[in-house]
């Protein structure tokens, strides 16, 4: 199977933008020991919402979606923006600090908020597509 250099470039450029966005949010909202890790929580929920919007829209308008938009935004940007590994590390840090309740709330809250973001965003895009 030949490599599509345009698709790889789209993923690469989206990845740069997503990583820079995540770094900017982390810079603006640094993590403090024993506190809710807002930066990772927000980028993960926002990334889930954006990915849901993109994929729902792409599904609804399959014939009109630019070919390299899903790899650019989905794989590249959202892939670099969101970070499950950082969430796991933050849960472990909270546990190591003795904050068991906060660690559990953060882990469960992150998953619940991500699922809610996907459900709400996907539904909103579908409603907008019906009107269009």
PDB file of N, CA and C in Angstrom, residues 53-119:
ATOM      1  N   UNK A  53     -17.628  16.002  16.752  1.00  0.00           N
ATOM      2  CA  UNK A  53     -18.210  16.930  15.768  1.00  0.00           C
ATOM      3  C   UNK A  53     -17.674  16.631  14.372  1.00  0.00           C
ATOM      4  N   UNK A  54     -16.370  16.465  14.262  1.00  0.00           N
ATOM      5  CA  UNK A  54     -15.751  16.198  12.961  1.00  0.00           C
ATOM      6  C   UNK A  54     -16.259  14.895  12.355  1.00  0.00           C
ATOM      7  N   UNK A  55     -16.241  13.826  13.139  1.00  0.00           N
ATOM      8  CA  UNK A  55     -16.611  12.531  12.593  1.00  0.00           C
ATOM      9  C   UNK A  55     -18.106  12.461  12.275  1.00  0.00           C
ATOM     10  N   UNK A  56     -18.942  13.092  13.086  1.00  0.00           N
ATOM     11  CA  UNK A  56     -20.377  13.113  12.793  1.00  0.00           C
ATOM     12  C   UNK A  56     -20.630  13.914  11.523  1.00  0.00           C
ATOM     13  N   UNK A  57     -20.002  15.075  11.427  1.00  0.00           N
ATOM     14  CA  UNK A  57     -20.154  15.908  10.230  1.00  0.00           C
ATOM     15  C   UNK A  57     -19.640  15.176   8.994  1.00  0.00           C
ATOM     16  N   UNK A  58     -18.475  14.529   9.125  1.00  0.00           N
ATOM     17  CA  UNK A  58     -17.898  13.796   7.990  1.00  0.00           C
ATOM     18  C   UNK A  58     -18.807  12.642   7.576  1.00  0.00           C
ATOM     19  N   UNK A  59     -19.446  12.010   8.530  1.00  0.00           N
ATOM     20  CA  UNK A  59     -20.368  10.917   8.218  1.00  0.00           C
ATOM     21  C   UNK A  59     -21.617  11.443   7.515  1.00  0.00           C
ATOM     22  N   UNK A  60     -22.126  12.566   7.996  1.00  0.00           N
ATOM     23  CA  UNK A  60     -23.336  13.139   7.421  1.00  0.00           C
ATOM     24  C   UNK A  60     -23.096  13.720   6.019  1.00  0.00           C
ATOM     25  N   UNK A  61     -21.886  14.189   5.772  1.00  0.00           N
ATOM     26  CA  UNK A  61     -21.563  14.832   4.492  1.00  0.00           C
ATOM     27  C   UNK A  61     -20.385  14.156   3.808  1.00  0.00           C
ATOM     28  N   UNK A  62     -20.380  12.862   3.794  1.00  0.00           N
ATOM     29  CA  UNK A  62     -19.235  12.084   3.324  1.00  0.00           C
ATOM     30  C   UNK A  62     -18.716  12.536   1.958  1.00  0.00           C
ATOM     31  N   UNK A  63     -19.589  12.891   1.059  1.00  0.00           N
ATOM     32  CA  UNK A  63     -19.155  13.227  -0.298  1.00  0.00           C
ATOM     33  C   UNK A  63     -18.549  14.624  -0.411  1.00  0.00           C
ATOM     34  N   UNK A  64     -18.773  15.493   0.595  1.00  0.00           N
ATOM     35  CA  UNK A  64     -18.276  16.870   0.477  1.00  0.00           C
ATOM     36  C   UNK A  64     -17.127  17.190   1.439  1.00  0.00           C
ATOM     37  N   UNK A  65     -16.736  16.234   2.259  1.00  0.00           N
ATOM     38  CA  UNK A  65     -15.663  16.475   3.232  1.00  0.00           C
ATOM     39  C   UNK A  65     -14.322  16.406   2.518  1.00  0.00           C
ATOM     40  N   UNK A  66     -13.505  17.443   2.665  1.00  0.00           N
ATOM     41  CA  UNK A  66     -12.162  17.382   2.060  1.00  0.00           C
ATOM     42  C   UNK A  66     -11.408  16.144   2.551  1.00  0.00           C
ATOM     43  N   UNK A  67     -10.751  15.471   1.639  1.00  0.00           N
ATOM     44  CA  UNK A  67     -10.121  14.175   1.910  1.00  0.00           C
ATOM     45  C   UNK A  67      -9.158  14.173   3.099  1.00  0.00           C
ATOM     46  N   UNK A  68      -8.414  15.234   3.257  1.00  0.00           N
ATOM     47  CA  UNK A  68      -7.387  15.246   4.305  1.00  0.00           C
ATOM     48  C   UNK A  68      -7.823  15.976   5.580  1.00  0.00           C
ATOM     49  N   UNK A  69      -9.084  16.398   5.640  1.00  0.00           N
ATOM     50  CA  UNK A  69      -9.558  17.067   6.853  1.00  0.00           C
ATOM     51  C   UNK A  69      -9.647  16.124   8.062  1.00  0.00           C
ATOM     52  N   UNK A  70     -10.235  14.928   7.930  1.00  0.00           N
ATOM     53  CA  UNK A  70     -10.258  14.033   9.094  1.00  0.00           C
ATOM     54  C   UNK A  70      -8.859  13.672   9.624  1.00  0.00           C
ATOM     55  N   UNK A  71      -7.875  13.353   8.763  1.00  0.00           N
ATOM     56  CA  UNK A  71      -6.539  13.095   9.317  1.00  0.00           C
ATOM     57  C   UNK A  71      -5.910  14.343   9.952  1.00  0.00           C
ATOM     58  N   UNK A  72      -6.149  15.506   9.362  1.00  0.00           N
ATOM     59  CA  UNK A  72      -5.584  16.747   9.897  1.00  0.00           C
ATOM     60  C   UNK A  72      -6.153  17.044  11.280  1.00  0.00           C
ATOM     61  N   UNK A  73      -7.481  17.064  11.383  1.00  0.00           N
ATOM     62  CA  UNK A  73      -8.125  17.453  12.638  1.00  0.00           C
ATOM     63  C   UNK A  73      -8.259  16.267  13.590  1.00  0.00           C
ATOM     64  N   UNK A  74      -8.693  15.133  13.081  1.00  0.00           N
ATOM     65  CA  UNK A  74      -8.939  13.983  13.943  1.00  0.00           C
ATOM     66  C   UNK A  74      -7.666  13.327  14.453  1.00  0.00           C
ATOM     67  N   UNK A  75      -6.914  12.741  13.541  1.00  0.00           N
ATOM     68  CA  UNK A  75      -5.701  12.034  13.928  1.00  0.00           C
ATOM     69  C   UNK A  75      -4.624  12.994  14.419  1.00  0.00           C
ATOM     70  N   UNK A  76      -4.394  14.065  13.673  1.00  0.00           N
ATOM     71  CA  UNK A  76      -3.324  14.996  14.022  1.00  0.00           C
ATOM     72  C   UNK A  76      -3.641  15.877  15.208  1.00  0.00           C
ATOM     73  N   UNK A  77      -4.583  16.805  15.024  1.00  0.00           N
ATOM     74  CA  UNK A  77      -4.867  17.794  16.072  1.00  0.00           C
ATOM     75  C   UNK A  77      -5.426  17.145  17.336  1.00  0.00           C
ATOM     76  N   UNK A  78      -6.520  16.398  17.195  1.00  0.00           N
ATOM     77  CA  UNK A  78      -7.141  15.791  18.386  1.00  0.00           C
ATOM     78  C   UNK A  78      -6.235  14.741  19.018  1.00  0.00           C
ATOM     79  N   UNK A  79      -5.495  14.012  18.191  1.00  0.00           N
ATOM     80  CA  UNK A  79      -4.580  13.007  18.720  1.00  0.00           C
ATOM     81  C   UNK A  79      -3.489  13.615  19.574  1.00  0.00           C
ATOM     82  N   UNK A  80      -2.989  14.778  19.179  1.00  0.00           N
ATOM     83  CA  UNK A  80      -1.933  15.442  19.957  1.00  0.00           C
ATOM     84  C   UNK A  80      -2.503  16.284  21.091  1.00  0.00           C
ATOM     85  N   UNK A  81      -3.708  16.787  20.921  1.00  0.00           N
ATOM     86  CA  UNK A  81      -4.332  17.611  21.959  1.00  0.00           C
ATOM     87  C   UNK A  81      -4.710  16.770  23.173  1.00  0.00           C
ATOM     88  N   UNK A  82      -5.339  15.641  22.931  1.00  0.00           N
ATOM     89  CA  UNK A  82      -5.817  14.809  24.036  1.00  0.00           C
ATOM     90  C   UNK A  82      -4.694  13.915  24.540  1.00  0.00           C
ATOM     91  N   UNK A  83      -4.808  13.528  25.803  1.00  0.00           N
ATOM     92  CA  UNK A  83      -3.744  12.728  26.382  1.00  0.00           C
ATOM     93  C   UNK A  83      -4.267  11.839  27.509  1.00  0.00           C
ATOM     94  N   UNK A  84      -4.505  10.582  27.170  1.00  0.00           N
ATOM     95  CA  UNK A  84      -4.935   9.620  28.175  1.00  0.00           C
ATOM     96  C   UNK A  84      -3.782   9.290  29.122  1.00  0.00           C
ATOM     97  N   UNK A  85      -2.563   9.264  28.588  1.00  0.00           N
ATOM     98  CA  UNK A  85      -1.420   8.926  29.434  1.00  0.00           C
ATOM     99  C   UNK A  85      -1.188   9.972  30.519  1.00  0.00           C
ATOM    100  N   UNK A  86      -1.364  11.248  30.206  1.00  0.00           N
ATOM    101  CA  UNK A  86      -1.214  12.287  31.230  1.00  0.00           C
ATOM    102  C   UNK A  86      -2.319  12.171  32.273  1.00  0.00           C
ATOM    103  N   UNK A  87      -3.522  11.808  31.842  1.00  0.00           N
ATOM    104  CA  UNK A  87      -4.602  11.621  32.807  1.00  0.00           C
ATOM    105  C   UNK A  87      -4.246  10.495  33.765  1.00  0.00           C
ATOM    106  N   UNK A  88      -3.723   9.391  33.252  1.00  0.00           N
ATOM    107  CA  UNK A  88      -3.322   8.274  34.104  1.00  0.00           C
ATOM    108  C   UNK A  88      -2.231   8.706  35.088  1.00  0.00           C
ATOM    109  N   UNK A  89      -1.256   9.449  34.597  1.00  0.00           N
ATOM    110  CA  UNK A  89      -0.172   9.916  35.456  1.00  0.00           C
ATOM    111  C   UNK A  89      -0.704  10.830  36.559  1.00  0.00           C
ATOM    112  N   UNK A  90      -1.639  11.691  36.218  1.00  0.00           N
ATOM    113  CA  UNK A  90      -2.220  12.596  37.216  1.00  0.00           C
ATOM    114  C   UNK A  90      -3.031  11.825  38.249  1.00  0.00           C
ATOM    115  N   UNK A  91      -3.746  10.779  37.811  1.00  0.00           N
ATOM    116  CA  UNK A  91      -4.474   9.936  38.764  1.00  0.00           C
ATOM    117  C   UNK A  91      -3.482   9.277  39.720  1.00  0.00           C
ATOM    118  N   UNK A  92      -2.380   8.757  39.190  1.00  0.00           N
ATOM    119  CA  UNK A  92      -1.367   8.128  40.042  1.00  0.00           C
ATOM    120  C   UNK A  92      -0.743   9.125  41.011  1.00  0.00           C
ATOM    121  N   UNK A  93      -0.494  10.337  40.551  1.00  0.00           N
ATOM    122  CA  UNK A  93       0.061  11.370  41.440  1.00  0.00           C
ATOM    123  C   UNK A  93      -0.921  11.705  42.566  1.00  0.00           C
ATOM    124  N   UNK A  94      -2.187  11.796  42.239  1.00  0.00           N
ATOM    125  CA  UNK A  94      -3.196  12.054  43.272  1.00  0.00           C
ATOM    126  C   UNK A  94      -3.244  10.897  44.273  1.00  0.00           C
ATOM    127  N   UNK A  95      -3.170   9.676  43.770  1.00  0.00           N
ATOM    128  CA  UNK A  95      -3.160   8.514  44.658  1.00  0.00           C
ATOM    129  C   UNK A  95      -1.917   8.496  45.542  1.00  0.00           C
ATOM    130  N   UNK A  96      -0.760   8.791  44.935  1.00  0.00           N
ATOM    131  CA  UNK A  96       0.487   8.843  45.708  1.00  0.00           C
ATOM    132  C   UNK A  96       0.434   9.908  46.792  1.00  0.00           C
ATOM    133  N   UNK A  97      -0.300  10.982  46.534  1.00  0.00           N
ATOM    134  CA  UNK A  97      -0.456  12.052  47.518  1.00  0.00           C
ATOM    135  C   UNK A  97      -1.542  11.767  48.547  1.00  0.00           C
ATOM    136  N   UNK A  98      -2.175  10.607  48.448  1.00  0.00           N
ATOM    137  CA  UNK A  98      -3.213  10.246  49.400  1.00  0.00           C
ATOM    138  C   UNK A  98      -4.592  10.780  49.075  1.00  0.00           C
ATOM    139  N   UNK A  99      -4.764  11.357  47.900  1.00  0.00           N
ATOM    140  CA  UNK A  99      -6.043  11.940  47.495  1.00  0.00           C
ATOM    141  C   UNK A  99      -6.868  10.910  46.717  1.00  0.00           C
ATOM    142  N   UNK A 100      -7.265   9.845  47.403  1.00  0.00           N
ATOM    143  CA  UNK A 100      -7.961   8.741  46.749  1.00  0.00           C
ATOM    144  C   UNK A 100      -9.309   9.188  46.184  1.00  0.00           C
ATOM    145  N   UNK A 101     -10.059   9.922  46.952  1.00  0.00           N
ATOM    146  CA  UNK A 101     -11.383  10.366  46.487  1.00  0.00           C
ATOM    147  C   UNK A 101     -11.246  11.285  45.274  1.00  0.00           C
ATOM    148  N   UNK A 102     -10.299  12.218  45.323  1.00  0.00           N
ATOM    149  CA  UNK A 102     -10.108  13.133  44.198  1.00  0.00           C
ATOM    150  C   UNK A 102      -9.614  12.369  42.967  1.00  0.00           C
ATOM    151  N   UNK A 103      -8.735  11.393  43.164  1.00  0.00           N
ATOM    152  CA  UNK A 103      -8.239  10.588  42.042  1.00  0.00           C
ATOM    153  C   UNK A 103      -9.383   9.829  41.381  1.00  0.00           C
ATOM    154  N   UNK A 104     -10.247   9.230  42.199  1.00  0.00           N
ATOM    155  CA  UNK A 104     -11.384   8.487  41.651  1.00  0.00           C
ATOM    156  C   UNK A 104     -12.351   9.421  40.939  1.00  0.00           C
ATOM    157  N   UNK A 105     -12.626  10.555  41.553  1.00  0.00           N
ATOM    158  CA  UNK A 105     -13.539  11.529  40.944  1.00  0.00           C
ATOM    159  C   UNK A 105     -12.965  12.050  39.627  1.00  0.00           C
ATOM    160  N   UNK A 106     -11.667  12.310  39.607  1.00  0.00           N
ATOM    161  CA  UNK A 106     -11.016  12.805  38.387  1.00  0.00           C
ATOM    162  C   UNK A 106     -11.074  11.757  37.276  1.00  0.00           C
ATOM    163  N   UNK A 107     -10.752  10.503  37.590  1.00  0.00           N
ATOM    164  CA  UNK A 107     -10.781   9.450  36.573  1.00  0.00           C
ATOM    165  C   UNK A 107     -12.202   9.239  36.048  1.00  0.00           C
ATOM    166  N   UNK A 108     -13.150   9.082  36.951  1.00  0.00           N
ATOM    167  CA  UNK A 108     -14.541   8.859  36.530  1.00  0.00           C
ATOM    168  C   UNK A 108     -15.132  10.103  35.874  1.00  0.00           C
ATOM    169  N   UNK A 109     -14.808  11.271  36.415  1.00  0.00           N
ATOM    170  CA  UNK A 109     -15.306  12.519  35.838  1.00  0.00           C
ATOM    171  C   UNK A 109     -14.782  12.763  34.442  1.00  0.00           C
ATOM    172  N   UNK A 110     -13.524  12.399  34.219  1.00  0.00           N
ATOM    173  CA  UNK A 110     -12.933  12.574  32.885  1.00  0.00           C
ATOM    174  C   UNK A 110     -13.630  11.705  31.853  1.00  0.00           C
ATOM    175  N   UNK A 111     -13.856  10.451  32.206  1.00  0.00           N
ATOM    176  CA  UNK A 111     -14.540   9.538  31.284  1.00  0.00           C
ATOM    177  C   UNK A 111     -15.984   9.990  31.058  1.00  0.00           C
ATOM    178  N   UNK A 112     -16.678  10.331  32.130  1.00  0.00           N
ATOM    179  CA  UNK A 112     -18.075  10.766  32.010  1.00  0.00           C
ATOM    180  C   UNK A 112     -18.190  12.053  31.195  1.00  0.00           C
ATOM    181  N   UNK A 113     -17.312  13.015  31.465  1.00  0.00           N
ATOM    182  CA  UNK A 113     -17.363  14.283  30.724  1.00  0.00           C
ATOM    183  C   UNK A 113     -17.021  14.061  29.252  1.00  0.00           C
ATOM    184  N   UNK A 114     -16.076  13.178  28.969  1.00  0.00           N
ATOM    185  CA  UNK A 114     -15.738  12.872  27.578  1.00  0.00           C
ATOM    186  C   UNK A 114     -16.904  12.235  26.842  1.00  0.00           C
ATOM    187  N   UNK A 115     -17.551  11.273  27.497  1.00  0.00           N
ATOM    188  CA  UNK A 115     -18.715  10.631  26.875  1.00  0.00           C
ATOM    189  C   UNK A 115     -19.865  11.618  26.691  1.00  0.00           C
ATOM    190  N   UNK A 116     -20.072  12.479  27.674  1.00  0.00           N
ATOM    191  CA  UNK A 116     -21.122  13.496  27.557  1.00  0.00           C
ATOM    192  C   UNK A 116     -20.805  14.457  26.418  1.00  0.00           C
ATOM    193  N   UNK A 117     -19.540  14.853  26.299  1.00  0.00           N
ATOM    194  CA  UNK A 117     -19.145  15.765  25.217  1.00  0.00           C
ATOM    195  C   UNK A 117     -19.390  15.139  23.857  1.00  0.00           C
ATOM    196  N   UNK A 118     -19.058  13.865  23.711  1.00  0.00           N
ATOM    197  CA  UNK A 118     -19.283  13.159  22.448  1.00  0.00           C
ATOM    198  C   UNK A 118     -20.779  13.078  22.135  1.00  0.00           C
ATOM    199  N   UNK A 119     -21.563  12.699  23.129  1.00  0.00           N
ATOM    200  CA  UNK A 119     -23.006  12.555  22.926  1.00  0.00           C
ATOM    201  C   UNK A 119     -23.658  13.882  22.564  1.00  0.00           C
TER     202      UNK A 119
END
